[in-house]
Amino acid sequence: MDIKKVHIVIPIVMAGIIGYFGTEIMDIKKVHILIPIVMAGIIGYLGTKIMDIKEVHILIPIVMAGIIGYLGQVDLDETSLVISRIPHISRPSSQPVRQVDLDETSLVISRQTDLNEAFSVLPRMSYPQPFVDKPQRTDVLLMSPWLAPIMWEGTFNRDILNAQYRQKKFVVGVATFAVKKYVRFIEGFLGSANKFFLSGHRVNFYLFTDHPEKVPSMKLAPEKSLFIIPVQNYSRWQDISMNRMDIISNRIRTHWHYEVDYLYSMDIDVQMFEHIGVEIIDTLVGTISSWQYTKPRDSNSYERRPESRAAIPSGEGDFYYAASFYGGSVSEVYKLTTACFKGVTEDRANGIEAKWHEESHLNKYLLYHKPTRLLSPEYYWDEELPRPQIIRVKRLSSVRKDLEEVRS
Amino acid sequence: MEICLFFLLHFRRHDLLESGEICSHTLPNPHSHICLDDSLEWASPLPSILPSLPRNLLHETTICRREARPAFPRWVFVLLCRLSYPQPRSLDQKRLDVLTLTPWLAPIVWEGTFNSELLDSAYKPLNLTIGVTAFAIGKYTMFVGRFVESAEKLFMKGYRVNYYIFTNDPQVIPRVQLQPGRSLSIVPIKKYSHWQEISMRRMEAINRHIAEVSHREVNYLFCLDIDMVFHNPWGVETLGEMVAAIHPGYYNVPRSQFPYERRSSSAAFIPDSQGDFYYAGAVFGGLLKQVYEFTRACHMTILADKANGIMAAWQEESHLNKRFFSHKPSKLLSPEYVWDDTKPKPPEVRLIRFSTVNKDYKEIRD
């Protein structure tokens, strides 16, 4: 036929008009825009056979038609946006329908709001209903008197926690020290942590060691990173242990408060056997000691001598916390380590050393700065102890070792 | 001006870093800037690092380069004084008959799970102000007197409280004698012709009020129904980031029997197989910023339904439930905190703190 170049415009303009008005007048879905565009394409193709239009030129009006059609649907007024997205229009409700009063309603509410945000954010998940009159565990304490939850197996649903956590894009740091003979534990620690510690989430392992060359090369999961930091060793193992606080505190100030959101300090001579997940993430977290969790406060191994800065008077005390695993937000851990190390320094100046070294100072700090979350002894179980029924899962436990030999 | 203040804060923080202090600017709340100094001197009061800045500015600025936003930000309670209380024992669960922790680790507050003295000693030094909104429209103004009187005796005793009574008829609101540090302000509001409309407009009104007024005045806000009375203490154990209360009528029924909105065309739709709890529309609250976001989101879904010509089964309570299902609350209040006096008291509910006043619905709602 005698189709000229200019006749291309006709179906394209039709496409644009249908696209713009169609959503208001009829129930045309976005996909219907394709019909006139395809027509335009066909005409354009036939046109090249007849005239000297290059095929590539056809793309230009088709894209234009598509853009017009799409823009024609998007209406900046909130309510018509709603109308175009929700296909079911007024099935009569059981209650009488009110007149829509949309005059002054949206003043406070920002127009840029994505309506989808108001709908379900958590992915469709299927899990059993929590019943108010059916507690999950009655054999253990699940909440401290200041309403901090205590993590025990069976009390939480990690899927929900993961879904909530993933939205926030946090980075977690783990500080651990392998000095002198403790380098032998690195492989076991990193291997098991790679599998079980916050698996699927970003973690930076910060390994402080005096023998960087002895760190075995290990393949870690893609979201895990290892940073090896050389550190000085001390002749006394107690000093090595206590100075960890100082090193952590300094490192937070210089580096970590820019790099991570949460920081945990863990002993190196441990292995993980079960998943430790995002249930540990909170502002200030302490682990209840596996040796002491049944003991009354007065027989707890708190430092009692008033000369020490770590002294806790008798009649006081909540739990006995293990220094092998503690953490929290970077700023809270900074406050904790600074305060504890200050206590250590003052004690040294006064010629006294707390009964359990920095653990005593940690306990004093956590008595007066209540942790916002507690980890049950599942999260640090001492190997030497037989495991009772209460501990259904042993997530992390110390490695069997000859203490005298490894500390020499 | 705001930019200058922002830089001031930014540089100030670096000073603090040099001097060895870091503040945890995690919460949009001026009182989160209370920082410890390094000493372990427990008797001295906590210095506030940034005392002179206006609250709403602190609300907006992000100070830390990498601001830690914990998943469930909680206060670290600092004990300033020696306190004597029974030791918590790891194997000693106080309440064996009820759920005290949700699957997402939000505490459920029941009598026996917390120590009021401990919480008070941690919260009182923070000098918080707690707001309460309540809507007394049309004939509901007759409940204001009893509500406020009972709140004066039992709600957040010893703390600063601001009551915001939203009403269409300010003259009728009785003048109740208030304790020092507590205030009542009347917020005029339009009366709609149908009670369902009035009920659903509450979200929008609260949201607007936060933006215009209460963000300058309170740290936490509770939104309560007016036709209720306090019978037992309601204290700071209820404070949290976002707090919901479990409805007294549905706390032990399967989720398929919850009166959620079940029509899929509604924005408040929750299918039969889903749902954690049925929350009461009469009580919700939390940190101001969270309540702002929450009321905004609920109002959005209410508008979506309006545009579709549908009204949810239980008005804004359905929308509240939908929102709490997708954005889980950080703390739950047991039915002790929202009870229905027409129900017999079960053994799980040892104490009724807040419950309905008997009334004739037909008479009041027209």
PDB file of N, CA and C in Angstrom, chain A residues 311-346:
ATOM      1  N   ALA A 311      35.218  -4.576  93.413  1.00  0.00           N
ATOM      2  CA  ALA A 311      34.518  -5.144  94.570  1.00  0.00           C
ATOM      3  C   ALA A 311      33.007  -4.954  94.473  1.00  0.00           C
ATOM      4  N   ILE A 312      32.311  -6.030  94.753  1.00  0.00           N
ATOM      5  CA  ILE A 312      30.849  -5.964  94.842  1.00  0.00           C
ATOM      6  C   ILE A 312      30.483  -6.316  96.285  1.00  0.00           C
ATOM      7  N   PRO A 313      29.765  -5.420  96.959  1.00  0.00           N
ATOM      8  CA  PRO A 313      29.433  -5.705  98.365  1.00  0.00           C
ATOM      9  C   PRO A 313      28.554  -6.941  98.471  1.00  0.00           C
ATOM     10  N   SER A 314      28.614  -7.586  99.624  1.00  0.00           N
ATOM     11  CA  SER A 314      27.787  -8.786  99.766  1.00  0.00           C
ATOM     12  C   SER A 314      26.323  -8.366  99.801  1.00  0.00           C
ATOM     13  N   GLY A 315      25.451  -9.223  99.339  1.00  0.00           N
ATOM     14  CA  GLY A 315      24.037  -8.892  99.237  1.00  0.00           C
ATOM     15  C   GLY A 315      23.674  -8.283  97.906  1.00  0.00           C
ATOM     16  N   GLU A 316      24.669  -8.066  97.060  1.00  0.00           N
ATOM     17  CA  GLU A 316      24.384  -7.528  95.727  1.00  0.00           C
ATOM     18  C   GLU A 316      24.844  -8.497  94.660  1.00  0.00           C
ATOM     19  N   GLY A 317      24.251  -8.346  93.510  1.00  0.00           N
ATOM     20  CA  GLY A 317      24.652  -9.199  92.388  1.00  0.00           C
ATOM     21  C   GLY A 317      23.445  -9.807  91.709  1.00  0.00           C
ATOM     22  N   ASP A 318      23.472  -9.845  90.386  1.00  0.00           N
ATOM     23  CA  ASP A 318      22.378 -10.498  89.648  1.00  0.00           C
ATOM     24  C   ASP A 318      22.817 -11.880  89.196  1.00  0.00           C
ATOM     25  N   PHE A 319      23.646 -11.900  88.168  1.00  0.00           N
ATOM     26  CA  PHE A 319      24.185 -13.151  87.637  1.00  0.00           C
ATOM     27  C   PHE A 319      25.693 -13.030  87.648  1.00  0.00           C
ATOM     28  N   TYR A 320      26.369 -14.179  87.438  1.00  0.00           N
ATOM     29  CA  TYR A 320      27.803 -14.085  87.258  1.00  0.00           C
ATOM     30  C   TYR A 320      28.068 -14.220  85.770  1.00  0.00           C
ATOM     31  N   TYR A 321      28.649 -13.174  85.198  1.00  0.00           N
ATOM     32  CA  TYR A 321      28.840 -13.144  83.750  1.00  0.00           C
ATOM     33  C   TYR A 321      30.225 -13.659  83.393  1.00  0.00           C
ATOM     34  N   ALA A 322      30.310 -14.366  82.264  1.00  0.00           N
ATOM     35  CA  ALA A 322      31.597 -14.895  81.816  1.00  0.00           C
ATOM     36  C   ALA A 322      32.271 -13.882  80.909  1.00  0.00           C
ATOM     37  N   ALA A 323      33.560 -13.660  81.139  1.00  0.00           N
ATOM     38  CA  ALA A 323      34.286 -12.696  80.310  1.00  0.00           C
ATOM     39  C   ALA A 323      34.661 -13.296  78.967  1.00  0.00           C
ATOM     40  N   SER A 324      34.332 -14.540  78.749  1.00  0.00           N
ATOM     41  CA  SER A 324      34.720 -15.186  77.496  1.00  0.00           C
ATOM     42  C   SER A 324      33.863 -14.763  76.321  1.00  0.00           C
ATOM     43  N   PHE A 325      32.716 -14.194  76.594  1.00  0.00           N
ATOM     44  CA  PHE A 325      31.796 -13.833  75.508  1.00  0.00           C
ATOM     45  C   PHE A 325      30.907 -12.690  75.997  1.00  0.00           C
ATOM     46  N   TYR A 326      31.210 -11.505  75.545  1.00  0.00           N
ATOM     47  CA  TYR A 326      30.344 -10.377  75.865  1.00  0.00           C
ATOM     48  C   TYR A 326      30.371  -9.448  74.668  1.00  0.00           C
ATOM     49  N   GLY A 327      29.481  -8.491  74.638  1.00  0.00           N
ATOM     50  CA  GLY A 327      29.508  -7.561  73.516  1.00  0.00           C
ATOM     51  C   GLY A 327      28.314  -6.644  73.534  1.00  0.00           C
ATOM     52  N   GLY A 328      28.078  -6.045  72.386  1.00  0.00           N
ATOM     53  CA  GLY A 328      26.972  -5.107  72.286  1.00  0.00           C
ATOM     54  C   GLY A 328      27.268  -4.091  71.212  1.00  0.00           C
ATOM     55  N   SER A 329      26.569  -2.972  71.294  1.00  0.00           N
ATOM     56  CA  SER A 329      26.827  -1.930  70.307  1.00  0.00           C
ATOM     57  C   SER A 329      28.221  -1.376  70.557  1.00  0.00           C
ATOM     58  N   VAL A 330      28.789  -0.841  69.518  1.00  0.00           N
ATOM     59  CA  VAL A 330      30.180  -0.417  69.601  1.00  0.00           C
ATOM     60  C   VAL A 330      30.390   0.609  70.717  1.00  0.00           C
ATOM     61  N   SER A 331      29.422   1.519  70.863  1.00  0.00           N
ATOM     62  CA  SER A 331      29.622   2.536  71.899  1.00  0.00           C
ATOM     63  C   SER A 331      29.491   1.959  73.295  1.00  0.00           C
ATOM     64  N   GLU A 332      28.588   1.018  73.474  1.00  0.00           N
ATOM     65  CA  GLU A 332      28.465   0.425  74.807  1.00  0.00           C
ATOM     66  C   GLU A 332      29.688  -0.419  75.155  1.00  0.00           C
ATOM     67  N   VAL A 333      30.219  -1.130  74.174  1.00  0.00           N
ATOM     68  CA  VAL A 333      31.396  -1.948  74.463  1.00  0.00           C
ATOM     69  C   VAL A 333      32.583  -1.040  74.767  1.00  0.00           C
ATOM     70  N   TYR A 334      32.598   0.104  74.117  1.00  0.00           N
ATOM     71  CA  TYR A 334      33.670   1.056  74.406  1.00  0.00           C
ATOM     72  C   TYR A 334      33.598   1.498  75.858  1.00  0.00           C
ATOM     73  N   LYS A 335      32.385   1.846  76.283  1.00  0.00           N
ATOM     74  CA  LYS A 335      32.244   2.283  77.672  1.00  0.00           C
ATOM     75  C   LYS A 335      32.630   1.175  78.630  1.00  0.00           C
ATOM     76  N   LEU A 336      32.210  -0.036  78.301  1.00  0.00           N
ATOM     77  CA  LEU A 336      32.489  -1.166  79.183  1.00  0.00           C
ATOM     78  C   LEU A 336      33.990  -1.424  79.284  1.00  0.00           C
ATOM     79  N   THR A 337      34.662  -1.514  78.140  1.00  0.00           N
ATOM     80  CA  THR A 337      36.078  -1.862  78.177  1.00  0.00           C
ATOM     81  C   THR A 337      36.901  -0.738  78.802  1.00  0.00           C
ATOM     82  N   THR A 338      36.521   0.487  78.524  1.00  0.00           N
ATOM     83  CA  THR A 338      37.255   1.602  79.137  1.00  0.00           C
ATOM     84  C   THR A 338      37.107   1.567  80.644  1.00  0.00           C
ATOM     85  N   ALA A 339      35.887   1.379  81.102  1.00  0.00           N
ATOM     86  CA  ALA A 339      35.653   1.371  82.546  1.00  0.00           C
ATOM     87  C   ALA A 339      36.365   0.197  83.201  1.00  0.00           C
ATOM     88  N   CYS A 340      36.272  -0.978  82.587  1.00  0.00           N
ATOM     89  CA  CYS A 340      36.918  -2.144  83.186  1.00  0.00           C
ATOM     90  C   CYS A 340      38.425  -1.975  83.210  1.00  0.00           C
ATOM     91  N   PHE A 341      38.987  -1.486  82.123  1.00  0.00           N
ATOM     92  CA  PHE A 341      40.440  -1.373  82.119  1.00  0.00           C
ATOM     93  C   PHE A 341      40.912  -0.308  83.085  1.00  0.00           C
ATOM     94  N   LYS A 342      40.108   0.707  83.259  1.00  0.00           N
ATOM     95  CA  LYS A 342      40.461   1.722  84.254  1.00  0.00           C
ATOM     96  C   LYS A 342      40.541   1.077  85.631  1.00  0.00           C
ATOM     97  N   GLY A 343      39.566   0.193  85.902  1.00  0.00           N
ATOM     98  CA  GLY A 343      39.601  -0.526  87.172  1.00  0.00           C
ATOM     99  C   GLY A 343      40.846  -1.385  87.306  1.00  0.00           C
ATOM    100  N   VAL A 344      41.195  -2.038  86.213  1.00  0.00           N
ATOM    101  CA  VAL A 344      42.391  -2.900  86.233  1.00  0.00           C
ATOM    102  C   VAL A 344      43.638  -2.066  86.531  1.00  0.00           C
ATOM    103  N   THR A 345      43.739  -0.938  85.873  1.00  0.00           N
ATOM    104  CA  THR A 345      44.915  -0.080  86.064  1.00  0.00           C
ATOM    105  C   THR A 345      45.005   0.421  87.496  1.00  0.00           C
ATOM    106  N   GLU A 346      43.850   0.855  88.024  1.00  0.00           N
ATOM    107  CA  GLU A 346      43.879   1.363  89.392  1.00  0.00           C
ATOM    108  C   GLU A 346      44.244   0.267  90.376  1.00  0.00           C
TER     109      GLU A 346
END
